[in-house]
Short mmCIF file of C-alpha atoms in Angstrom, two decimals:
data_model
loop_
_atom_site.label_atom_id
_atom_site.label_comp_id
_atom_site.label_asym_id
_atom_site.label_seq_id
_atom_site.Cartn_x
_atom_site.Cartn_y
_atom_site.Cartn_z
CA MET A 26 0.42 0.12 -0.25
CA HIS A 27 1.43 3.60 -1.04
CA PHE A 28 1.68 5.96 1.98
CA LEU A 29 -0.38 8.10 0.52
CA GLU A 30 -3.19 5.66 1.23
CA LYS A 31 -2.83 5.41 4.53
CA TYR A 32 -3.06 9.19 5.63
CA ARG A 33 -6.03 11.38 5.27
CA PHE A 34 -4.04 14.75 6.30
CA LEU A 35 -0.37 14.53 5.74
CA VAL A 36 2.10 17.08 7.09
CA ILE A 37 5.15 17.14 4.78
CA GLY A 38 8.67 18.95 5.89
CA HIS A 39 9.37 21.46 3.02
CA ARG A 40 13.33 20.17 2.09
CA GLY A 41 13.13 18.81 5.85
CA LEU A 42 12.46 21.27 8.94
CA PRO A 43 14.71 24.50 7.80
CA SER A 44 12.85 26.20 10.70
CA LEU A 45 15.69 24.22 13.05
CA CYS A 46 17.85 22.84 10.68
CA LEU A 47 19.42 23.77 7.10
CA GLU A 48 17.31 22.60 4.43
CA ASN A 49 17.87 19.35 2.39
CA THR A 50 20.39 18.16 4.86
CA VAL A 51 20.73 15.00 6.85
CA GLU A 52 20.11 17.16 10.28
CA SER A 53 17.06 18.60 8.85
CA PHE A 54 15.45 15.41 7.91
CA ASN A 55 16.51 13.80 11.14
CA ALA A 56 14.77 16.44 12.70
CA THR A 57 11.73 16.17 10.55
CA PHE A 58 11.26 12.60 11.21
CA ASN A 59 11.89 12.87 14.95
CA ALA A 60 9.25 15.67 15.21
CA GLY A 61 6.60 13.42 13.94
CA MET A 62 6.16 14.05 9.98
CA PRO A 63 5.66 11.24 8.26
CA ALA A 64 7.11 12.31 5.02
CA VAL A 65 9.89 14.86 3.45
CA GLU A 66 9.89 16.41 0.35
CA LEU A 67 13.70 17.17 -1.06
CA ASP A 68 15.09 18.31 -4.39
CA VAL A 69 17.38 16.16 -6.70
CA GLN A 70 20.14 17.73 -9.49
CA TYR A 71 22.72 16.20 -11.38
CA THR A 72 26.62 17.20 -10.42
CA ALA A 73 28.86 17.65 -13.32
CA ASP A 74 29.90 13.97 -13.16
CA GLY A 75 26.22 12.67 -12.93
CA VAL A 76 25.65 12.16 -9.44
CA PRO A 77 21.91 13.05 -7.77
CA VAL A 78 22.38 15.13 -4.92
CA VAL A 79 20.17 16.70 -2.73
CA PHE A 80 19.99 20.46 -3.13
CA HIS A 81 17.43 22.94 -4.17
CA ASP A 82 19.36 25.83 -5.58
CA PHE A 83 21.44 25.41 -8.56
CA ASP A 84 23.96 27.37 -7.38
CA LEU A 85 25.92 27.39 -4.20
CA ASN A 86 26.00 31.40 -3.18
CA ARG A 87 22.96 31.67 -0.82
CA LEU A 88 23.62 28.43 1.57
CA ALA A 89 27.76 28.24 0.94
CA GLY A 90 28.62 31.87 -0.08
CA ARG A 91 30.16 30.19 -3.47
CA ASN A 92 29.02 31.73 -6.77
CA SER A 93 29.81 27.75 -8.18
CA ARG A 94 26.67 25.59 -9.80
CA ILE A 95 25.86 22.21 -8.66
CA GLY A 96 26.07 21.17 -12.01
CA ASP A 97 29.39 22.56 -12.89
CA LEU A 98 31.11 20.60 -9.97
CA LYS A 99 31.87 16.76 -9.70
CA TRP A 100 30.82 15.12 -6.79
CA ASP A 101 34.06 14.64 -5.26
CA ASP A 102 34.66 18.47 -5.14
CA LEU A 103 31.27 19.04 -4.22
CA SER A 104 31.03 16.39 -1.04
CA LYS A 105 33.90 18.59 0.62
CA ILE A 106 32.19 21.89 0.44
CA ARG A 107 30.76 22.96 3.82
CA LEU A 108 27.36 24.52 4.02
CA ALA A 109 26.61 27.73 6.25
CA SER A 110 25.60 25.46 9.22
CA GLY A 111 28.46 23.16 8.69
CA SER A 112 26.68 20.55 7.27
CA THR A 113 28.02 18.73 3.95
CA ILE A 114 25.07 18.46 0.61
CA PRO A 115 24.33 14.54 0.30
CA ARG A 116 23.77 12.13 -2.29
CA LEU A 117 20.10 10.89 -2.52
CA SER A 118 21.17 7.42 -3.06
CA ASP A 119 22.64 8.06 1.02
CA VAL A 120 19.57 9.56 2.01
CA LEU A 121 17.36 6.98 0.86
CA SER A 122 19.80 4.48 2.44
CA ALA A 123 19.49 5.90 5.82
CA PHE A 124 15.66 6.60 5.91
CA GLU A 125 14.74 3.86 4.20
CA ASN A 126 11.28 3.21 6.39
CA PHE A 127 10.60 7.03 5.54
CA ASN A 128 8.29 8.73 3.22
CA PHE A 129 9.50 11.07 0.28
CA PHE A 130 8.73 13.47 -2.24
CA ILE A 131 11.58 13.75 -4.52
CA GLU A 132 11.38 16.97 -6.87
CA ILE A 133 13.47 16.36 -10.21
CA LYS A 134 15.04 20.00 -10.24
CA ILE A 135 14.98 20.58 -13.62
CA GLU A 136 14.86 23.93 -15.47
CA LYS A 137 14.04 21.73 -18.88
CA PHE A 138 13.81 18.26 -20.12
CA ASP A 139 16.35 17.37 -22.45
CA ASN A 140 19.17 13.85 -22.15
CA ALA A 141 20.51 15.08 -19.59
CA GLU A 142 17.31 15.71 -17.38
CA ARG A 143 15.48 12.39 -18.59
CA LYS A 144 18.78 10.68 -17.70
CA LEU A 145 18.42 11.90 -13.93
CA THR A 146 14.83 11.19 -14.09
CA ASP A 147 15.71 7.70 -14.95
CA ASP A 148 18.21 7.47 -12.26
CA VAL A 149 16.07 8.48 -9.66
CA ALA A 150 13.22 6.43 -10.63
CA ARG A 151 15.73 3.39 -11.12
CA MET A 152 17.02 4.13 -7.42
CA VAL A 153 13.43 4.26 -5.73
CA ILE A 154 12.69 0.66 -7.58
CA ASP A 155 16.04 -0.85 -6.80
CA ARG A 156 15.37 0.10 -3.29
CA SER A 157 11.73 -1.20 -3.36
CA MET A 158 10.35 2.17 -2.37
CA ASN A 159 7.46 2.68 -4.72
CA ASP A 160 5.16 3.04 -1.91
CA ASN A 161 7.33 5.30 0.16
CA VAL A 162 7.89 7.86 -2.77
CA VAL A 163 5.66 10.54 -4.73
CA MET A 164 8.42 12.13 -7.57
CA ILE A 165 7.34 15.43 -8.59
CA SER A 166 8.72 18.39 -10.56
CA PHE A 167 7.49 21.31 -11.98
CA ASN A 168 8.41 19.98 -15.48
CA ALA A 169 5.11 18.40 -16.60
CA SER A 170 7.31 16.54 -19.32
CA ALA A 171 9.44 14.64 -16.86
CA MET A 172 6.30 13.76 -14.63
CA ARG A 173 4.68 12.50 -18.42
CA TYR A 174 7.94 10.45 -18.50
CA VAL A 175 8.17 8.93 -15.50
CA ARG A 176 4.33 7.69 -15.90
CA ASP A 177 4.99 6.30 -19.48
CA HIS A 178 8.23 3.94 -18.41
CA TYR A 179 8.14 3.45 -14.36
CA ASP A 180 4.66 1.54 -14.25
CA GLY A 181 3.86 1.94 -10.52
CA ILE A 182 5.82 5.22 -9.45
CA ILE A 183 3.24 7.59 -8.01
CA THR A 184 3.23 11.30 -9.90
CA GLY A 185 2.99 14.94 -8.54
CA LEU A 186 3.08 18.10 -10.14
CA ASP A 187 4.16 21.43 -8.73
CA PHE A 188 2.46 24.48 -9.96
CA GLU A 189 1.75 28.12 -9.50
CA SER A 190 -0.41 29.31 -12.12
CA PRO A 191 -4.24 28.07 -12.53
CA ASP A 192 -3.61 27.88 -16.27
CA GLU A 193 -1.21 24.35 -15.31
CA ALA A 194 -4.09 22.80 -13.47
CA ASP A 195 -4.86 20.46 -16.57
CA ASP A 196 -1.72 19.33 -16.68
CA ALA A 197 -1.56 18.25 -12.75
CA VAL A 198 -4.84 16.22 -13.06
CA ASN A 199 -2.81 14.11 -15.11
CA ASN A 200 -0.79 12.68 -12.32
CA ASN A 201 -1.60 11.17 -9.35
CA VAL A 202 -0.90 14.26 -6.82
CA ALA A 203 -1.49 17.50 -7.62
CA LEU A 204 0.84 20.09 -5.66
CA PRO A 205 -0.41 23.94 -6.20
CA TYR A 206 1.02 27.08 -4.79
CA TYR A 207 -1.35 27.46 -2.04
CA ALA A 208 -2.16 31.32 -2.93
CA ILE A 209 -4.12 29.96 -6.18
CA ILE A 210 -6.00 26.87 -4.10
CA ASP A 211 -9.63 28.99 -4.13
CA GLU A 212 -9.01 28.85 -8.08
CA VAL A 213 -7.78 25.56 -8.69
CA PHE A 214 -9.19 23.23 -6.19
CA ASP A 215 -12.72 22.48 -7.83
CA LYS A 216 -10.49 21.24 -11.37
CA ILE A 217 -8.04 19.19 -9.33
CA LYS A 218 -10.00 17.96 -6.42
CA GLU A 219 -10.24 14.52 -7.64
CA ARG A 220 -6.62 13.70 -7.20
CA PRO A 221 -5.07 14.47 -3.50
CA VAL A 222 -3.82 18.05 -3.34
CA ILE A 223 -1.21 18.86 -1.31
CA PRO A 224 -0.54 22.98 -1.53
CA TRP A 225 2.89 24.11 -0.74
CA THR A 226 4.33 26.00 1.04
CA VAL A 227 2.01 26.86 3.97
CA ASP A 228 3.29 27.98 7.13
CA SER A 229 0.07 29.97 8.60
CA TYR A 230 -1.68 27.15 11.42
CA SER A 231 -4.69 28.91 9.73
CA THR A 232 -4.34 28.43 6.38
CA ALA A 233 -3.47 24.92 7.16
CA VAL A 234 -6.67 23.89 9.00
CA ARG A 235 -8.65 25.75 6.39
CA LEU A 236 -7.09 23.68 3.73
CA LYS A 237 -7.69 20.77 5.62
CA GLU A 238 -11.41 21.68 6.36
CA MET A 239 -11.72 22.18 2.16
CA GLY A 240 -10.36 18.48 1.62
CA CYS A 241 -6.53 18.83 0.49
CA ARG A 242 -4.88 15.41 1.83
CA GLY A 243 -2.26 17.52 2.99
CA ILE A 244 0.57 20.57 3.11
CA ILE A 245 4.41 21.04 2.65
CA THR A 246 5.48 23.42 5.06
CA ASN A 247 8.69 24.80 6.59
CA THR A 248 7.02 24.84 10.38
CA GLY A 249 5.94 21.52 10.22
CA ASP A 250 6.71 20.64 13.94
CA ARG A 251 3.84 23.23 14.57
CA PHE A 252 1.27 21.51 12.95
CA ILE A 253 1.48 17.96 13.87
CA SER A 254 -1.90 17.75 15.58
CA LEU A 255 -3.61 17.93 12.14
CA ILE A 256 -1.99 14.93 10.89
CA GLU A 257 -4.49 12.11 10.14
#
């Protein structure tokens, strides 16, 4: 049974628990699960030598004070860089191995969908399948083509589309899960409500309660430790 079927309402850590620990780090994921959240959202992109790593930005400026792009650095060099918190950037394989009993929304972080992006998508999907984690993972992206590719080539992997424009709602309903920006939920809910609807990024308790009462199936949040009581 996929983990989405086990919950009426999920509280999902946005890149972990960034209100307490630096985003997308092992420490942040530990904090998420220790707080009682059943799932975490994380971002994946390639290094220069094709290693899937967990990092949101395409460059290191915000979190490490360096202008280098993730895609221009080999894993051996990237692994030695310390982030602002002193943490290092993890590989996706290490995160899935360390937290194999937990649940993930894995965002494929891409700017387009060509050969390199297709290979990244393949690598992530195969990593999930090889670990028998199909029931613990939702693969997501802002790129509808990437998610269409997963649906066409990897039977049994659940997909979801992130989107922030109401015009993208039609693409969202082609996926198993719809993940709208919370500010557009009133415009798009009726169109996407046949799918589990999980808005992002919700850090207001009153907004979280309203979304739950509306019929959303969860929220992605930076402050999930404050919303544990909403999990069903």
